[in-house]
Amino acid sequence: MVISSRVAHGTCVTLYLPSAGPAAIDRPRAGAARLPRRETGQRILVVEDNPLVGAMASSMLSSMGYSSVVVINASSAIAELERPDPIALLLTDILLPGGMTGVDLARQARRRWPDLPILFMSGFADPSLVPDEFRANTSFSREPFRLGQLSEAIVFALAGTKVT
């Protein structure tokens, strides 16, 4: 830790923490089910209107070996899904601006790309807002999420298994 202070300028505290490598990400929780095999390099589409949350999710995904594309609304997400570069997973907030919710986006995506795994996330919404039609084969992650929680949810979603 480094503390520096200057009169009329304030105090700066810098705290250095050890970094956690891939081993910390892959370490299973006590009592957790065995994670399916994870493939790195897959592209994940993040639909999040809060730039800080989108950047955080993108950073976490990068640390897990995934690439990501972050968009702020459903119409941008559809445009991204239509591009020739394949998307392995749709990670969408439930509450989105622009008149189309994450659930609306998921419905449209499911009609056009029926095999696309979907993971819902929200800092405000309750998982009960996810309609019954998605409960059997999608997951929900509450924001803010921890790296291990997000990693587990994504691995299970990509494997087609619901996180319990």
Tab-separated table of C-alpha atoms in Angstrom:
chain	number	residue	atom	x	y	z
A	1	MET	CA	0.000	0.000	0.000
A	2	VAL	CA	1.239	3.486	-0.820
A	3	ILE	CA	-0.194	6.633	0.744
A	4	SER	CA	0.762	10.067	-0.515
A	5	SER	CA	-0.632	13.365	0.640
A	6	ARG	CA	-0.117	16.971	-0.408
A	7	VAL	CA	-1.511	20.018	1.294
A	8	ALA	CA	-4.364	21.531	-0.741
A	9	HIS	CA	-4.265	18.576	-3.173
A	10	GLY	CA	-5.603	15.722	-1.067
A	11	THR	CA	-4.528	12.212	-0.258
A	12	CYS	CA	-4.019	9.296	-2.617
A	13	VAL	CA	-4.118	5.723	-1.339
A	14	THR	CA	-2.937	2.981	-3.692
A	15	LEU	CA	-3.617	-0.587	-2.646
A	16	TYR	CA	-1.855	-3.389	-4.525
A	17	LEU	CA	-3.655	-6.743	-4.553
A	18	PRO	CA	-2.403	-10.027	-5.999
A	19	SER	CA	-3.891	-10.930	-9.349
A	20	ALA	CA	-5.925	-14.082	-9.813
A	21	GLY	CA	-5.007	-16.165	-12.819
A	22	PRO	CA	-7.100	-18.700	-14.732
A	23	ALA	CA	-6.757	-21.268	-11.943
A	24	ALA	CA	-8.833	-19.054	-9.652
A	25	ILE	CA	-11.536	-18.740	-12.298
A	26	ASP	CA	-11.805	-22.472	-12.879
A	27	ARG	CA	-11.734	-23.486	-9.224
A	28	PRO	CA	-15.123	-25.028	-8.409
A	29	ARG	CA	-17.114	-23.827	-5.425
A	30	ALA	CA	-17.438	-26.227	-2.533
A	31	GLY	CA	-20.373	-28.515	-3.304
A	32	ALA	CA	-20.742	-27.171	-6.860
A	33	ALA	CA	-21.542	-29.492	-9.723
A	34	ARG	CA	-18.717	-30.271	-12.117
A	35	LEU	CA	-18.550	-27.633	-14.844
A	36	PRO	CA	-18.875	-28.746	-18.453
A	37	ARG	CA	-15.786	-28.333	-20.635
A	38	ARG	CA	-15.224	-24.723	-21.645
A	39	GLU	CA	-14.103	-23.583	-25.092
A	40	THR	CA	-12.277	-20.278	-25.238
A	41	GLY	CA	-12.328	-17.790	-28.082
A	42	GLN	CA	-16.093	-17.895	-28.507
A	43	ARG	CA	-17.872	-14.573	-29.116
A	44	ILE	CA	-20.436	-13.437	-26.591
A	45	LEU	CA	-22.909	-10.664	-27.338
A	46	VAL	CA	-23.468	-8.478	-24.267
A	47	VAL	CA	-26.582	-6.286	-24.354
A	48	GLU	CA	-26.318	-3.757	-21.530
A	49	ASP	CA	-27.342	-0.095	-21.494
A	50	ASN	CA	-25.071	0.823	-18.559
A	51	PRO	CA	-21.607	1.445	-20.058
A	52	LEU	CA	-19.838	0.581	-16.803
A	53	VAL	CA	-21.608	-2.772	-16.452
A	54	GLY	CA	-21.014	-3.531	-20.133
A	55	ALA	CA	-17.307	-2.741	-19.799
A	56	MET	CA	-17.065	-4.826	-16.622
A	57	ALA	CA	-18.772	-7.801	-18.285
A	58	SER	CA	-16.523	-7.453	-21.340
A	59	SER	CA	-13.425	-7.365	-19.141
A	60	MET	CA	-14.564	-10.442	-17.214
A	61	LEU	CA	-15.308	-12.296	-20.439
A	62	SER	CA	-11.886	-11.415	-21.794
A	63	SER	CA	-10.226	-12.740	-18.635
A	64	MET	CA	-12.126	-16.012	-19.159
A	65	GLY	CA	-10.842	-16.340	-22.732
A	66	TYR	CA	-13.984	-15.208	-24.556
A	67	SER	CA	-14.299	-12.304	-26.949
A	68	SER	CA	-17.253	-9.989	-26.575
A	69	VAL	CA	-19.276	-7.423	-28.416
A	70	VAL	CA	-21.138	-4.930	-26.226
A	71	VAL	CA	-24.239	-3.116	-27.484
A	72	ILE	CA	-26.702	-0.922	-25.588
A	73	ASN	CA	-30.096	-1.959	-26.981
A	74	ALA	CA	-32.028	-4.762	-28.627
A	75	SER	CA	-32.010	-3.355	-32.157
A	76	SER	CA	-28.202	-3.132	-32.082
A	77	ALA	CA	-28.120	-6.699	-30.762
A	78	ILE	CA	-30.232	-7.989	-33.661
A	79	ALA	CA	-27.941	-6.199	-36.114
A	80	GLU	CA	-24.927	-7.841	-34.469
A	81	LEU	CA	-26.561	-11.277	-34.550
A	82	GLU	CA	-27.178	-10.846	-38.294
A	83	ARG	CA	-23.469	-10.329	-38.985
A	84	PRO	CA	-21.570	-13.302	-40.434
A	85	ASP	CA	-19.326	-13.665	-37.351
A	86	PRO	CA	-20.991	-16.296	-35.153
A	87	ILE	CA	-22.203	-15.419	-31.670
A	88	ALA	CA	-21.932	-18.273	-29.156
A	89	LEU	CA	-24.117	-16.725	-26.430
A	90	LEU	CA	-26.532	-13.833	-25.934
A	91	LEU	CA	-25.976	-12.213	-22.515
A	92	THR	CA	-28.723	-9.635	-22.130
A	93	ASP	CA	-30.021	-7.335	-19.461
A	94	ILE	CA	-33.748	-7.742	-18.864
A	95	LEU	CA	-34.427	-3.999	-18.756
A	96	LEU	CA	-33.277	-2.210	-21.927
A	97	PRO	CA	-33.967	1.202	-23.462
A	98	GLY	CA	-35.612	1.717	-26.827
A	99	GLY	CA	-38.968	-0.002	-26.364
A	100	MET	CA	-37.706	-3.573	-26.566
A	101	THR	CA	-36.801	-5.456	-23.370
A	102	GLY	CA	-34.242	-8.218	-23.026
A	103	VAL	CA	-37.132	-10.696	-22.957
A	104	ASP	CA	-38.470	-9.263	-26.247
A	105	LEU	CA	-34.972	-9.560	-27.695
A	106	ALA	CA	-34.693	-13.167	-26.496
A	107	ARG	CA	-38.036	-14.049	-28.111
A	108	GLN	CA	-36.968	-12.557	-31.432
A	109	ALA	CA	-33.538	-14.198	-31.231
A	110	ARG	CA	-35.061	-17.576	-30.335
A	111	ARG	CA	-37.340	-17.421	-33.411
A	112	ARG	CA	-34.448	-16.632	-35.760
A	113	TRP	CA	-31.605	-18.500	-34.033
A	114	PRO	CA	-33.300	-21.303	-32.068
A	115	ASP	CA	-30.042	-22.874	-30.862
A	116	LEU	CA	-28.545	-19.638	-29.521
A	117	PRO	CA	-27.934	-19.943	-25.761
A	118	ILE	CA	-29.355	-17.027	-23.766
A	119	LEU	CA	-28.281	-15.767	-20.360
A	120	PHE	CA	-30.366	-13.032	-18.725
A	121	MET	CA	-28.845	-10.583	-16.260
A	122	SER	CA	-30.223	-7.729	-14.221
A	123	GLY	CA	-29.329	-5.604	-11.247
A	124	PHE	CA	-32.911	-4.549	-10.618
A	125	ALA	CA	-35.153	-7.273	-11.935
A	126	ASP	CA	-36.188	-10.428	-10.223
A	127	PRO	CA	-35.601	-13.777	-11.963
A	128	SER	CA	-39.383	-14.233	-11.910
A	129	LEU	CA	-39.538	-11.649	-14.731
A	130	VAL	CA	-38.083	-14.283	-17.036
A	131	PRO	CA	-41.157	-15.831	-18.710
A	132	ASP	CA	-41.896	-19.540	-18.354
A	133	GLU	CA	-41.043	-20.138	-22.020
A	134	PHE	CA	-37.367	-19.406	-21.200
A	135	ARG	CA	-37.040	-20.994	-17.760
A	136	ALA	CA	-36.247	-24.480	-19.011
A	137	ASN	CA	-33.241	-23.518	-21.120
A	138	THR	CA	-31.898	-20.151	-20.011
A	139	SER	CA	-30.205	-18.876	-16.893
A	140	PHE	CA	-30.352	-15.706	-14.851
A	141	SER	CA	-27.442	-13.852	-13.240
A	142	ARG	CA	-27.979	-11.020	-10.792
A	143	GLU	CA	-25.763	-7.955	-11.236
A	144	PRO	CA	-23.281	-7.193	-9.898
A	145	PHE	CA	-21.902	-10.652	-10.487
A	146	ARG	CA	-18.611	-12.122	-9.423
A	147	LEU	CA	-16.221	-13.570	-11.954
A	148	GLY	CA	-16.763	-17.151	-10.776
A	149	GLN	CA	-20.548	-16.790	-10.865
A	150	LEU	CA	-20.517	-15.341	-14.373
A	151	SER	CA	-18.042	-17.955	-15.573
A	152	GLU	CA	-20.171	-20.783	-14.213
A	153	ALA	CA	-23.381	-19.374	-15.706
A	154	ILE	CA	-21.760	-18.939	-19.127
A	155	VAL	CA	-20.167	-22.381	-19.201
A	156	PHE	CA	-23.471	-24.029	-18.292
A	157	ALA	CA	-25.425	-21.883	-20.786
A	158	LEU	CA	-23.017	-22.773	-23.593
A	159	ALA	CA	-23.341	-26.448	-22.651
A	160	GLY	CA	-27.134	-26.159	-22.769
A	161	THR	CA	-27.524	-26.799	-19.058
A	162	LYS	CA	-29.493	-24.580	-16.725
A	163	VAL	CA	-27.652	-23.224	-13.682
A	164	THR	CA	-29.494	-24.140	-10.491
